[in-house]
Short mmCIF file of C-alpha atoms in Angstrom, two decimals:
data_model
loop_
_atom_site.label_atom_id
_atom_site.label_comp_id
_atom_site.label_asym_id
_atom_site.label_seq_id
_atom_site.Cartn_x
_atom_site.Cartn_y
_atom_site.Cartn_z
CA MET A 97 0.00 0.00 0.00
CA ALA A 98 1.35 3.42 -0.95
CA VAL A 99 1.40 6.40 1.37
CA GLU A 100 -1.86 8.30 0.89
CA ILE A 101 -2.21 12.07 1.03
CA GLY A 102 -5.71 11.72 2.51
CA LEU A 103 -4.34 9.76 5.46
CA LEU A 104 -1.43 12.17 5.94
CA LYS A 105 -3.94 15.02 6.05
CA SER A 106 -5.81 13.35 8.93
CA ILE A 107 -2.65 13.23 11.11
CA PRO A 108 -2.52 16.24 13.50
CA TYR A 109 1.20 16.78 12.73
CA PHE A 110 0.30 17.82 9.21
CA LEU A 111 -2.76 20.00 9.93
CA GLY A 112 -2.80 23.18 7.88
CA LEU A 113 -0.39 21.97 5.19
CA SER A 114 -1.53 22.44 1.61
CA THR A 115 -1.86 19.49 -0.75
CA ALA A 116 1.33 20.59 -2.54
CA GLU A 117 3.20 20.72 0.80
CA LEU A 118 1.80 17.32 1.77
CA GLU A 119 2.99 15.94 -1.57
CA ALA A 120 6.50 17.18 -0.69
CA VAL A 121 6.31 15.67 2.81
CA LYS A 122 4.99 12.39 1.39
CA LYS A 123 8.33 11.79 -0.36
CA HIS A 124 9.94 11.33 3.08
CA VAL A 125 7.23 9.07 4.54
CA PHE A 126 7.64 5.31 4.66
CA GLU A 127 4.98 2.76 5.52
CA GLN A 128 5.40 -0.08 7.99
CA ALA A 129 2.96 -2.81 8.99
CA ALA A 130 3.03 -4.88 12.19
CA GLU A 131 1.02 -7.80 13.52
CA ARG A 132 -0.46 -8.01 17.01
CA ASN A 133 2.34 -8.34 19.63
CA ASP A 134 5.11 -7.31 17.18
CA MET A 135 7.72 -5.08 18.87
CA ILE A 136 8.04 -1.80 16.98
CA LEU A 137 10.59 -0.03 19.18
CA MET A 138 12.88 -1.10 22.00
CA GLU A 139 13.59 1.27 24.87
CA GLY A 140 17.24 2.40 24.82
CA ASP A 141 17.84 1.67 21.13
CA PRO A 142 19.05 4.53 18.94
CA ALA A 143 16.12 6.58 17.66
CA ASN A 144 15.81 6.51 13.91
CA ALA A 145 12.31 7.70 13.15
CA VAL A 146 9.07 9.22 14.37
CA TYR A 147 5.97 7.08 13.77
CA PHE A 148 2.31 7.85 13.12
CA VAL A 149 -0.45 5.31 13.70
CA VAL A 150 -2.55 5.00 10.55
CA SER A 151 -4.72 2.13 11.81
CA GLY A 152 -4.82 -0.14 14.83
CA ALA A 153 -3.47 0.49 18.33
CA VAL A 154 0.08 0.77 19.69
CA LYS A 155 1.10 0.38 23.33
CA VAL A 156 3.99 2.55 24.55
CA PHE A 157 5.54 1.30 27.79
CA LYS A 158 8.56 1.21 30.11
CA THR A 159 9.91 -1.95 31.72
CA SER A 160 11.67 -2.07 35.10
CA VAL A 161 14.75 -4.24 35.73
CA GLU A 162 12.42 -6.69 37.54
CA GLY A 163 10.32 -6.93 34.38
CA LYS A 164 7.41 -4.85 35.67
CA GLU A 165 5.65 -2.95 32.93
CA GLN A 166 4.25 0.59 33.12
CA ILE A 167 2.10 1.59 30.16
CA LEU A 168 2.61 5.25 29.31
CA CYS A 169 -0.08 5.52 26.67
CA ILE A 170 -2.09 3.58 24.12
CA LEU A 171 -2.09 5.28 20.74
CA LYS A 172 -4.74 5.16 18.05
CA ALA A 173 -5.03 6.39 14.47
CA GLY A 174 -3.52 9.85 13.93
CA GLU A 175 -1.30 9.78 17.02
CA SER A 176 2.50 9.81 16.93
CA PHE A 177 5.26 8.23 19.02
CA ASN A 178 9.02 8.45 19.46
CA ASP A 179 8.91 12.19 18.66
CA VAL A 180 10.85 13.14 21.80
CA ALA A 181 13.84 10.99 20.83
CA ILE A 182 13.82 12.42 17.34
CA PHE A 183 13.99 15.97 18.59
CA ASP A 184 16.33 15.62 21.60
CA GLY A 185 18.75 13.21 19.91
CA GLY A 186 18.56 10.63 22.72
CA PRO A 187 17.69 6.93 22.46
CA ASN A 188 14.11 5.60 22.32
CA PRO A 189 12.69 6.60 25.73
CA ALA A 190 10.18 3.73 25.79
CA SER A 191 9.27 0.54 23.97
CA ALA A 192 6.32 0.22 21.59
CA ILE A 193 4.35 -2.89 20.67
CA ALA A 194 1.39 -3.48 18.34
CA MET A 195 -1.80 -4.32 20.29
CA THR A 196 -3.66 -5.12 17.08
CA PRO A 197 -2.55 -5.42 13.47
CA VAL A 198 -1.26 -1.91 12.75
CA VAL A 199 -0.22 0.23 9.83
CA LEU A 200 2.27 2.98 10.59
CA TYR A 201 3.76 5.86 8.70
CA GLY A 202 7.30 6.84 9.64
CA ILE A 203 9.69 9.69 8.90
CA ASN A 204 13.43 9.35 9.49
CA LYS A 205 15.12 11.71 11.95
CA THR A 206 17.11 13.74 9.41
CA ASP A 207 14.14 14.00 7.05
CA MET A 208 11.91 15.21 9.90
CA GLU A 209 14.41 17.94 10.80
CA ALA A 210 14.46 19.11 7.18
CA ILE A 211 10.64 19.05 6.98
CA ILE A 212 10.30 21.18 10.12
CA ARG A 213 12.77 23.74 8.78
CA SER A 214 10.80 23.94 5.54
CA TYR A 215 7.31 24.19 7.07
CA PRO A 216 7.04 26.38 10.20
CA ASP A 217 3.29 25.59 10.43
CA LEU A 218 4.28 22.00 11.09
CA ALA A 219 6.59 23.14 13.92
CA ALA A 220 3.62 24.83 15.59
CA ASN A 221 1.66 21.56 15.32
CA VAL A 222 4.56 19.66 16.90
CA ILE A 223 4.68 22.10 19.84
CA ARG A 224 0.94 21.62 20.37
CA ILE A 225 1.24 17.82 20.26
CA LEU A 226 4.24 17.68 22.60
CA SER A 227 2.50 20.07 25.02
CA LYS A 228 -0.53 17.81 25.07
CA ARG A 229 1.75 14.87 25.81
CA VAL A 230 3.40 16.71 28.73
CA ARG A 231 -0.09 17.39 30.09
CA HIS A 232 -0.89 13.65 29.79
CA PHE A 233 2.26 12.68 31.70
CA VAL A 234 1.63 15.30 34.41
CA SER A 235 -1.80 13.74 34.86
CA LEU A 236 -0.22 10.25 35.00
CA VAL A 237 2.26 11.38 37.70
CA GLU A 238 -0.63 12.89 39.66
CA ASP A 239 -2.64 9.66 39.41
CA LEU A 240 0.26 7.40 40.40
CA SER A 241 1.25 9.68 43.29
CA PHE A 242 -2.03 10.69 44.82
CA ARG A 243 -4.83 8.30 43.88
CA HIS A 244 -5.66 4.86 45.27
CA VAL A 245 -5.59 1.92 42.87
CA THR A 246 -9.38 1.52 42.73
CA ASP A 247 -9.79 5.23 42.00
CA ARG A 248 -7.14 5.05 39.25
CA LEU A 249 -8.90 2.05 37.79
CA ALA A 250 -12.22 3.94 37.88
CA LYS A 251 -10.57 6.75 35.89
CA LEU A 252 -9.12 4.29 33.39
CA LEU A 253 -12.50 2.61 32.85
CA LEU A 254 -14.09 6.00 32.15
CA GLU A 255 -11.33 6.94 29.70
CA TYR A 256 -11.53 3.65 27.83
CA ALA A 257 -15.30 3.24 27.85
CA THR A 258 -16.70 3.42 24.39
CA ASP A 259 -20.06 3.45 22.75
CA HIS A 260 -18.52 2.56 19.42
CA GLY A 261 -17.10 -0.90 19.97
CA PRO A 262 -13.45 -1.87 20.17
CA ILE A 263 -10.81 -1.08 17.58
CA GLY A 264 -11.39 -3.28 14.61
CA GLY A 265 -15.05 -2.31 14.79
CA GLU A 266 -16.27 1.21 14.20
CA ALA A 267 -13.96 4.20 14.16
CA GLY A 268 -13.32 5.97 17.42
CA GLY A 269 -13.32 2.82 19.55
CA HIS A 270 -10.63 1.78 22.03
CA PRO A 271 -8.62 -1.43 22.00
CA ARG A 272 -9.77 -4.14 24.39
CA LEU A 273 -7.60 -4.32 27.52
CA THR A 274 -6.42 -7.34 29.47
CA GLN A 275 -6.29 -7.08 33.26
CA GLN A 276 -2.49 -7.23 32.91
CA GLU A 277 -2.61 -4.17 30.67
CA MET A 278 -4.94 -2.35 33.08
CA ALA A 279 -2.45 -3.13 35.86
CA ALA A 280 0.42 -1.76 33.81
CA MET A 281 -1.56 1.40 33.11
CA VAL A 282 -2.58 2.16 36.69
CA GLY A 283 0.78 1.07 38.14
CA THR A 284 -0.17 -1.99 40.15
CA ALA A 285 -0.15 -5.80 40.02
CA ARG A 286 -2.57 -7.85 37.95
CA GLU A 287 -4.01 -9.46 41.10
CA VAL A 288 -4.84 -6.04 42.53
CA VAL A 289 -6.77 -5.13 39.37
CA GLY A 290 -8.82 -8.32 39.77
CA ARG A 291 -9.65 -7.38 43.36
CA SER A 292 -10.39 -3.76 42.44
CA LEU A 293 -12.77 -4.82 39.67
CA LYS A 294 -14.58 -7.05 42.18
CA ALA A 295 -14.77 -4.12 44.62
CA LEU A 296 -16.22 -1.85 41.93
CA GLU A 297 -18.74 -4.55 41.02
CA GLU A 298 -19.78 -5.01 44.67
CA GLU A 299 -20.23 -1.27 44.92
CA GLY A 300 -22.59 -1.35 41.95
CA ALA A 301 -20.39 0.86 39.73
CA ILE A 302 -19.68 -1.81 37.11
CA ARG A 303 -20.93 -5.21 36.02
CA MET A 304 -18.65 -7.94 34.69
CA ASP A 305 -20.42 -9.42 31.70
CA ARG A 306 -18.06 -12.08 30.31
CA HIS A 307 -15.61 -10.19 28.07
CA ARG A 308 -17.29 -6.86 28.81
CA ILE A 309 -16.84 -4.51 31.72
CA VAL A 310 -20.14 -2.64 31.77
CA ILE A 311 -20.24 0.72 33.52
CA VAL A 312 -23.63 0.80 35.23
CA ASN A 313 -23.03 3.81 37.50
CA LYS A 314 -20.94 6.35 35.61
CA LYS A 315 -21.52 9.04 38.24
CA ARG A 316 -20.01 6.85 40.97
CA LEU A 317 -16.92 6.19 38.83
CA GLU A 318 -16.58 9.92 38.15
CA GLU A 319 -16.72 10.64 41.89
CA MET A 320 -14.05 8.03 42.59
CA SER A 321 -11.77 9.21 39.81
CA GLY A 322 -12.06 12.84 40.83
CA VAL A 323 -13.41 14.06 37.50
CA ALA A 324 -16.34 16.43 37.46
CA ALA A 325 -19.55 14.50 36.84
CA GLY A 326 -21.06 15.50 33.51
CA MET B 110 -20.48 -15.14 19.08
CA ILE B 111 -18.76 -16.28 22.26
CA VAL B 112 -15.56 -14.32 22.90
CA LYS B 113 -12.83 -16.66 24.10
CA PRO B 114 -9.43 -16.22 25.72
CA ILE B 115 -6.75 -15.66 23.08
CA LEU B 116 -4.17 -18.45 23.02
CA ASN B 117 -0.65 -18.10 21.62
CA GLU B 118 0.57 -21.65 21.24
CA ALA B 119 4.06 -20.45 20.32
CA LEU B 120 4.51 -19.04 23.84
CA CYS B 121 3.04 -22.05 25.70
CA ASN B 122 5.56 -24.08 27.73
CA GLY B 123 3.03 -26.82 28.53
CA CYS B 124 3.14 -26.25 32.31
CA GLY B 125 -0.61 -26.96 32.63
CA LEU B 126 -1.34 -24.30 35.26
CA CYS B 127 -4.24 -23.00 33.17
CA VAL B 128 -5.79 -26.48 33.16
CA THR B 129 -5.52 -26.57 36.94
CA VAL B 130 -7.29 -23.25 37.54
CA CYS B 131 -9.93 -23.45 34.80
CA GLN B 132 -13.25 -23.84 36.60
CA CYS B 133 -15.11 -25.11 33.57
CA GLY B 134 -12.65 -27.68 32.25
CA GLY B 135 -12.15 -25.49 29.22
CA MET B 136 -8.41 -26.00 28.84
CA VAL B 137 -6.41 -29.09 28.03
CA ILE B 138 -2.78 -29.75 27.15
CA VAL B 139 -2.24 -31.82 24.02
CA GLY B 140 1.34 -32.73 23.12
CA SER B 141 2.82 -30.12 25.49
CA ILE B 142 0.76 -27.35 23.92
CA ILE B 143 -2.35 -25.75 25.32
CA LYS B 144 -5.60 -26.38 23.50
CA ARG B 145 -9.01 -25.01 24.30
CA VAL B 146 -11.87 -27.48 24.49
CA ASP B 147 -15.39 -26.62 25.59
CA VAL B 148 -15.52 -22.87 25.03
CA ALA B 149 -19.29 -22.69 25.44
CA ASP B 150 -18.77 -23.19 29.18
CA CYS B 151 -15.97 -20.60 29.47
CA ARG B 152 -16.96 -17.95 32.00
CA TYR B 153 -14.13 -15.63 30.95
CA CYS B 154 -12.93 -15.43 34.54
CA ALA B 155 -9.38 -14.67 33.24
CA GLU B 156 -7.79 -16.93 35.89
CA CYS B 157 -5.93 -18.79 33.11
CA GLU B 158 -4.34 -15.49 32.02
CA LEU B 159 -3.39 -14.72 35.62
CA VAL B 160 -1.51 -17.99 36.21
CA CYS B 161 0.12 -18.32 32.78
CA PRO B 162 3.86 -17.74 33.35
CA THR B 163 4.67 -17.08 29.69
CA GLY B 164 1.86 -14.75 28.62
CA ALA B 165 0.46 -17.36 26.26
CA ILE B 166 -3.14 -16.60 27.28
CA GLN B 167 -4.81 -13.21 27.04
CA CYS B 168 -8.32 -12.24 28.10
CA PRO B 169 -8.94 -8.72 26.82
CA PHE B 170 -12.02 -6.84 28.00
CA GLU B 171 -14.17 -4.37 26.14
CA ILE B 172 -15.24 -1.46 28.36
CA VAL B 173 -18.72 -0.13 27.65
CA ILE B 174 -21.23 2.20 29.26
CA GLU B 175 -24.64 0.68 29.88
CA GLU B 176 -27.21 2.30 27.69
CA SER B 177 -29.80 4.23 29.68
CA ILE B 178 -33.33 3.21 28.90
CA ASP B 179 -36.03 5.84 28.90
CA ILE B 180 -39.32 4.41 30.06
CA THR B 181 -42.37 6.61 29.94
CA PHE B 182 -45.67 5.42 31.28
CA GLU B 183 -48.89 6.47 29.66
CA GLU B 184 -51.67 7.45 32.00
#
């Protein structure tokens, strides 16, 4: 499959670029496909490229020396990863793995630097995207530092709840999460997630329905997670 | 369609822990590799995923919000 201008246009990095400018950028873009559970990047390796998710979901995570995993974010179509390493010249700050079959677009480090010099509008987009990411990580630090596990799990369930079905179904959905992945996202052990889900079920906030976690009391979850009830 | 645990036979080391914890007899080891049997009885408790030492079993969950139902009574 060739790189498509229409898909490039839908990536926030390239917002505001004209079709002619996108055509010029396209020359530097390569496509890469990965199957579920394929490693895309290894933490600590030299950074060669920035990647954009075209379809599917990518998990970005850190691993401790004991093998404990902390998920930093789960990225969907349009989102980018490994940008920090491209711009600061350091190694890949985290690992990335495909959660589903994925299609990625990538731009090599030197090409990206040249593109940014040529298109200042794109630089403004990059600042916006990196700022949003800093905000996400500040929120993650806050959650890990100040919230109890059950409250963090309540927040995660609200963030990943979807009316549109999982990825692979309709657009806008989230990937399905294993309890191990939930544990790695809220910074705890898998067993604790199992107990927390049971606690939320006993409290009447959720219902476990085979492969579905059904939120039956959204307001209660919002109270627990500290977000304003809408 | 019944959603089942996802098995990755390539990662299975044949330890049989999943068979031990499965409450519905839904797992069996054949030739040192895990095989699923009666999936209709699987309760998706995810215990098999919890005990698997190699990550060969995954039980992903979809997270959904229960649809609110508006009921109006006619007088």
